[in-house]
């Protein structure tokens, strides 16, 4: 049972986790996926259909931020923000929607960001390496100005990527665009009201990522895309201490299941006081879902 209070969905069920990094295929991406009958990326048998995903997160007492990536200029494939909004409307107790825009579309990209806000989406996902752009290029400053003005968070892929891995020339994808310094640091300095999430431990530049987290109040990170046992030790150490209020749980489903991520996270030397921050509380505050923290049930209930 759900009610709406302002812009936030209020759920009466218990919420233990918020997965801030979950992929949903929309538009052309969904058509290509179905046409080519790809084998699901995860190996634990969980469906990546959004209805099944919603049930999966309900069983985990969780919520999830869902999005696609619009890389039409580079690949010819367009994502659909309307479909993201439709999945959120279908499962409002589970899903929070982020849109995606192709930054190379100029004024059309700005209009699409505004439309994402009108659709009720809470942020915009970018993948600089896949979308082939440098976030600190002045040509894209109007995007960051618009997102800041509308209160939309921006989620940037950071670090290396498996997209194009093993293909000739890495399919033309330049890993440098996933580097936190100068790209994320620059726009965080220029647009202090812009709320930024760096997706993934930014290996091999994770030390730069940690420096930005300490220096820029408007920058956060998620731990998605890495099985916790492989997350660099320095990232775990800082997440457990100096940046414990700026780190979010993320799985990168369907690339990695939340089940595996949570199993391995439970084995890490994380303080009991920090675990709920990473798993739920930090994201709840960032997304304006403070009721999930204020009315959280003890683990024994």
Short mmCIF file of C-alpha atoms in Angstrom, two decimals:
data_model
loop_
_atom_site.label_atom_id
_atom_site.label_comp_id
_atom_site.label_asym_id
_atom_site.label_seq_id
_atom_site.Cartn_x
_atom_site.Cartn_y
_atom_site.Cartn_z
CA UNK A 1 0.00 0.00 0.00
CA UNK A 2 1.41 3.38 -0.98
CA UNK A 3 0.47 7.00 -0.55
CA UNK A 4 2.06 10.06 -2.06
CA UNK A 5 3.34 12.89 0.09
CA UNK A 6 4.76 15.74 -1.96
CA UNK A 7 7.26 14.35 -4.44
CA UNK A 8 8.14 11.28 -2.36
CA UNK A 9 6.52 7.88 -2.41
CA UNK A 10 5.74 6.74 1.11
CA UNK A 11 5.62 2.98 1.55
CA UNK A 12 4.19 1.13 4.53
CA UNK A 13 6.44 -1.86 4.01
CA UNK A 14 9.82 -2.19 5.62
CA UNK A 15 12.77 -0.82 3.62
CA UNK A 16 16.25 -2.10 4.48
CA UNK A 17 18.15 -1.23 1.30
CA UNK A 18 18.15 1.27 -1.53
CA UNK A 19 20.01 0.09 -4.62
CA UNK A 20 20.95 3.31 -6.36
CA UNK A 21 22.26 1.72 -9.56
CA UNK A 22 19.96 -0.58 -11.55
CA UNK A 23 19.74 -0.83 -15.34
CA UNK A 24 16.48 -1.16 -17.27
CA UNK A 25 16.49 -1.54 -21.04
CA UNK A 26 14.12 0.81 -22.83
CA UNK A 27 13.40 2.03 -26.34
CA UNK A 28 15.84 0.73 -28.94
CA UNK A 29 17.97 -1.00 -26.32
CA UNK A 30 15.05 -3.22 -25.31
CA UNK A 31 14.26 -4.05 -28.94
CA UNK A 32 17.86 -5.06 -29.70
CA UNK A 33 18.08 -7.11 -26.51
CA UNK A 34 14.95 -9.07 -27.35
CA UNK A 35 15.87 -9.45 -31.03
CA UNK A 36 19.31 -10.88 -30.32
CA UNK A 37 18.09 -12.97 -27.38
CA UNK A 38 21.03 -12.15 -25.20
CA UNK A 39 21.80 -14.41 -22.26
CA UNK A 40 21.17 -12.53 -19.00
CA UNK A 41 24.41 -11.08 -17.68
CA UNK A 42 23.88 -12.32 -14.13
CA UNK A 43 24.44 -15.98 -13.34
CA UNK A 44 21.98 -16.41 -10.47
CA UNK A 45 18.86 -16.83 -12.55
CA UNK A 46 17.11 -13.56 -11.70
CA UNK A 47 15.04 -12.03 -14.47
CA UNK A 48 15.86 -8.50 -15.61
CA UNK A 49 12.28 -7.79 -16.67
CA UNK A 50 11.17 -4.73 -14.65
CA UNK A 51 8.10 -6.49 -13.21
CA UNK A 52 10.24 -9.39 -11.98
CA UNK A 53 12.87 -6.97 -10.72
CA UNK A 54 10.25 -5.15 -8.66
CA UNK A 55 9.24 -8.41 -7.01
CA UNK A 56 12.90 -9.22 -6.37
CA UNK A 57 13.46 -5.93 -4.55
CA UNK A 58 10.25 -6.36 -2.55
CA UNK A 59 11.57 -9.73 -1.34
CA UNK A 60 14.78 -7.96 -0.32
CA UNK A 61 12.83 -5.24 1.53
CA UNK A 62 14.34 -2.80 -0.90
CA UNK A 63 13.91 0.00 -3.38
CA UNK A 64 15.90 0.68 -6.55
CA UNK A 65 16.90 3.63 -8.71
CA UNK A 66 16.36 2.57 -12.33
CA UNK A 67 17.64 4.11 -15.56
CA UNK A 68 18.86 3.47 -19.09
CA UNK A 69 21.63 5.22 -21.08
CA UNK A 70 20.82 7.27 -24.17
CA UNK A 71 23.85 6.93 -26.47
CA UNK A 72 22.05 7.50 -29.76
CA UNK A 73 24.76 9.72 -31.31
CA UNK A 74 27.42 7.04 -30.91
CA UNK A 75 25.37 3.86 -31.39
CA UNK A 76 22.15 4.93 -33.12
CA UNK A 77 20.15 3.49 -30.23
CA UNK A 78 17.82 5.74 -28.29
CA UNK A 79 16.59 5.14 -24.76
CA UNK A 80 13.09 6.06 -23.53
CA UNK A 81 12.63 8.18 -20.43
CA UNK A 82 8.88 7.77 -20.77
CA UNK A 83 9.27 4.04 -20.21
CA UNK A 84 11.33 4.65 -17.07
CA UNK A 85 8.56 6.91 -15.76
CA UNK A 86 5.98 4.26 -16.63
CA UNK A 87 7.84 1.59 -14.65
CA UNK A 88 8.04 3.95 -11.68
CA UNK A 89 4.31 4.58 -11.93
CA UNK A 90 3.66 0.83 -12.12
CA UNK A 91 5.83 0.04 -9.07
CA UNK A 92 5.96 3.25 -6.99
CA UNK A 93 6.75 1.36 -3.79
CA UNK A 94 9.97 0.02 -5.35
CA UNK A 95 11.26 2.24 -8.13
CA UNK A 96 12.77 5.70 -8.25
CA UNK A 97 13.49 6.87 -11.78
CA UNK A 98 16.48 8.61 -13.32
CA UNK A 99 16.39 9.72 -16.92
CA UNK A 100 19.19 9.79 -19.47
CA UNK A 101 19.98 12.24 -22.25
CA UNK A 102 22.50 12.18 -25.06
CA UNK A 103 24.68 15.22 -24.32
CA UNK A 104 25.57 15.70 -27.98
CA UNK A 105 22.01 16.70 -28.86
CA UNK A 106 22.49 20.29 -27.76
CA UNK A 107 19.25 22.20 -27.18
CA UNK A 108 17.26 18.97 -27.59
CA UNK A 109 19.21 17.52 -24.66
CA UNK A 110 18.24 20.49 -22.49
CA UNK A 111 14.59 20.08 -23.46
CA UNK A 112 14.80 16.37 -22.62
CA UNK A 113 16.25 17.13 -19.17
CA UNK A 114 13.32 19.47 -18.55
CA UNK A 115 10.93 16.77 -19.72
CA UNK A 116 12.54 14.27 -17.34
CA UNK A 117 11.80 16.64 -14.47
CA UNK A 118 8.20 16.98 -15.67
CA UNK A 119 7.93 13.17 -15.76
CA UNK A 120 8.85 13.07 -12.08
CA UNK A 121 12.30 11.55 -12.57
CA UNK A 122 14.82 12.45 -9.86
CA UNK A 123 18.10 12.50 -11.71
CA UNK A 124 19.95 12.01 -15.00
CA UNK A 125 22.39 9.20 -15.81
CA UNK A 126 25.48 9.85 -17.95
CA UNK A 127 28.21 7.48 -19.15
CA UNK A 128 30.97 9.76 -20.50
CA UNK A 129 33.06 6.92 -21.97
CA UNK A 130 30.14 5.26 -23.77
CA UNK A 131 28.57 8.58 -24.78
CA UNK A 132 32.05 9.80 -25.83
CA UNK A 133 32.16 13.19 -24.14
CA UNK A 134 34.22 15.13 -21.60
CA UNK A 135 31.90 16.37 -18.84
CA UNK A 136 33.97 19.52 -18.26
CA UNK A 137 33.74 20.65 -21.89
CA UNK A 138 32.02 24.08 -21.81
CA UNK A 139 29.65 22.90 -24.54
CA UNK A 140 27.90 20.79 -21.90
CA UNK A 141 27.72 23.41 -19.15
CA UNK A 142 24.07 24.25 -20.03
CA UNK A 143 23.20 20.65 -19.15
CA UNK A 144 24.68 20.96 -15.67
CA UNK A 145 23.10 24.38 -15.19
CA UNK A 146 19.70 22.95 -16.11
CA UNK A 147 20.03 19.91 -13.85
CA UNK A 148 21.10 22.12 -10.94
CA UNK A 149 18.23 24.54 -11.56
CA UNK A 150 15.68 21.72 -11.62
CA UNK A 151 17.14 19.94 -8.60
CA UNK A 152 18.00 16.85 -10.62
CA UNK A 153 20.94 14.77 -9.45
CA UNK A 154 23.49 13.61 -12.03
CA UNK A 155 24.97 10.11 -11.97
CA UNK A 156 28.26 9.75 -13.86
CA UNK A 157 29.89 6.44 -14.68
CA UNK A 158 33.44 6.61 -13.32
CA UNK A 159 36.52 4.44 -13.68
CA UNK A 160 37.00 1.72 -16.25
CA UNK A 161 34.14 0.03 -18.09
CA UNK A 162 33.53 -3.40 -19.54
CA UNK A 163 31.63 -1.83 -22.43
CA UNK A 164 33.66 -2.62 -25.52
CA UNK A 165 36.18 -4.70 -23.57
CA UNK A 166 38.06 -7.14 -25.81
CA UNK A 167 36.80 -5.58 -29.03
CA UNK A 168 39.25 -3.96 -31.46
CA UNK A 169 40.26 -0.64 -29.97
CA UNK A 170 37.82 -1.26 -27.13
CA UNK A 171 35.06 -0.40 -29.63
CA UNK A 172 36.48 3.11 -29.75
CA UNK A 173 35.58 3.79 -26.11
CA UNK A 174 38.06 6.06 -24.32
CA UNK A 175 38.47 5.14 -20.68
CA UNK A 176 39.90 8.55 -19.82
CA UNK A 177 36.43 10.08 -19.79
CA UNK A 178 35.72 8.01 -16.66
CA UNK A 179 38.48 9.74 -14.71
CA UNK A 180 37.29 11.74 -11.67
CA UNK A 181 40.02 14.40 -11.99
CA UNK A 182 39.71 16.62 -13.92
CA UNK A 183 36.25 15.83 -15.26
CA UNK A 184 34.04 15.43 -12.18
CA UNK A 185 36.14 17.67 -9.95
CA UNK A 186 35.92 20.48 -12.49
CA UNK A 187 32.15 20.53 -12.83
CA UNK A 188 31.68 20.02 -9.07
CA UNK A 189 33.73 23.18 -8.53
CA UNK A 190 31.97 25.16 -11.26
CA UNK A 191 28.45 24.06 -10.26
CA UNK A 192 28.40 23.72 -6.45
CA UNK A 193 24.62 23.32 -6.39
CA UNK A 194 24.77 20.35 -8.74
CA UNK A 195 24.42 17.08 -6.82
CA UNK A 196 26.77 14.53 -8.33
CA UNK A 197 27.10 10.78 -7.85
CA UNK A 198 30.20 9.02 -9.16
CA UNK A 199 29.06 5.53 -10.09
CA UNK A 200 31.36 2.64 -9.14
CA UNK A 201 34.72 2.60 -7.41
CA UNK A 202 36.63 4.58 -10.04
CA UNK A 203 39.49 2.12 -10.51
CA UNK A 204 42.25 2.79 -11.49
CA UNK A 205 41.57 6.37 -10.32
CA UNK A 206 39.77 5.56 -7.06
CA UNK A 207 42.24 7.63 -5.02
CA UNK A 208 41.21 10.68 -7.04
CA UNK A 209 37.60 9.77 -6.37
CA UNK A 210 38.18 9.67 -2.62
CA UNK A 211 39.95 13.03 -2.74
CA UNK A 212 36.93 14.60 -4.44
CA UNK A 213 34.55 13.09 -1.89
CA UNK A 214 36.56 14.68 0.90
CA UNK A 215 36.85 18.03 -0.86
CA UNK A 216 33.52 18.64 -2.60
CA UNK A 217 30.34 18.60 -0.46
CA UNK A 218 28.14 18.13 -3.54
CA UNK A 219 29.79 14.87 -4.70
CA UNK A 220 28.90 11.32 -3.62
CA UNK A 221 29.68 7.81 -4.90
CA UNK A 222 28.06 4.41 -5.23
CA UNK A 223 29.74 1.03 -4.83
CA UNK A 224 28.05 -0.62 -7.80
CA UNK A 225 29.59 -2.77 -10.46
CA UNK A 226 32.14 -4.39 -8.17
CA UNK A 227 31.63 -7.52 -6.12
CA UNK A 228 32.49 -6.19 -2.65
CA UNK A 229 35.38 -8.59 -2.15
CA UNK A 230 37.12 -6.90 -5.10
CA UNK A 231 36.49 -3.27 -4.08
CA UNK A 232 39.85 -1.54 -3.52
CA UNK A 233 40.88 -1.56 0.13
CA UNK A 234 41.25 2.21 0.32
CA UNK A 235 37.65 2.68 -0.85
CA UNK A 236 36.39 0.34 1.89
CA UNK A 237 38.55 2.08 4.50
CA UNK A 238 37.27 5.54 3.58
CA UNK A 239 33.65 4.35 3.23
CA UNK A 240 33.97 2.99 6.76
CA UNK A 241 35.27 6.27 8.14
CA UNK A 242 35.91 9.65 6.53
CA UNK A 243 33.28 9.48 3.75
CA UNK A 244 30.74 7.20 5.45
CA UNK A 245 27.93 9.71 4.84
CA UNK A 246 28.66 10.01 1.11
CA UNK A 247 28.64 6.38 -0.06
CA UNK A 248 25.64 4.47 -1.47
CA UNK A 249 24.87 0.83 -2.08
CA UNK A 250 24.53 0.00 -5.76
CA UNK A 251 24.56 -3.36 -7.50
CA UNK A 252 24.68 -2.57 -11.25
CA UNK A 253 21.96 -5.21 -11.80
CA UNK A 254 21.68 -7.17 -14.02
CA UNK A 255 25.47 -7.13 -14.36
CA UNK A 256 25.74 -8.03 -10.68
CA UNK A 257 22.86 -9.23 -8.52
CA UNK A 258 22.02 -7.42 -5.29
CA UNK A 259 21.99 -10.84 -3.62
CA UNK A 260 25.66 -11.49 -4.34
CA UNK A 261 26.60 -7.90 -3.50
CA UNK A 262 24.83 -8.04 -0.14
CA UNK A 263 26.31 -11.45 0.74
CA UNK A 264 29.83 -10.21 0.13
CA UNK A 265 29.22 -6.83 1.74
CA UNK A 266 28.21 -8.66 4.93
CA UNK A 267 31.72 -10.12 5.04
CA UNK A 268 33.51 -6.76 4.88
CA UNK A 269 34.90 -5.13 8.05
CA UNK A 270 32.29 -2.36 8.08
CA UNK A 271 31.20 -0.84 11.40
CA UNK A 272 27.67 -1.68 12.54
CA UNK A 273 26.94 2.06 12.70
CA UNK A 274 28.03 2.53 9.07
CA UNK A 275 26.27 -0.40 7.39
CA UNK A 276 22.76 1.09 7.42
CA UNK A 277 24.15 4.38 6.13
CA UNK A 278 25.61 2.71 3.05
CA UNK A 279 22.72 0.32 2.51
CA UNK A 280 19.84 2.77 2.96
CA UNK A 281 20.18 5.96 4.98
CA UNK A 282 22.59 7.97 2.82
CA UNK A 283 20.58 7.33 -0.33
CA UNK A 284 17.29 8.01 1.45
CA UNK A 285 18.51 11.44 2.53
CA UNK A 286 20.00 12.18 -0.89
CA UNK A 287 16.75 11.24 -2.65
CA UNK A 288 14.50 13.10 -0.21
CA UNK A 289 13.09 9.88 1.30
CA UNK A 290 13.95 10.86 4.86
CA UNK A 291 10.85 9.11 6.21
CA UNK A 292 12.62 5.81 5.50
CA UNK A 293 15.31 6.81 7.99
CA UNK A 294 13.08 8.50 10.54
CA UNK A 295 10.69 5.53 10.71
CA UNK A 296 13.16 2.71 10.09
CA UNK A 297 12.32 -0.52 11.85
CA UNK A 298 14.95 -2.23 14.01
CA UNK A 299 16.48 -5.28 12.35
CA UNK A 300 14.73 -7.61 14.81
CA UNK A 301 11.22 -6.42 13.96
#
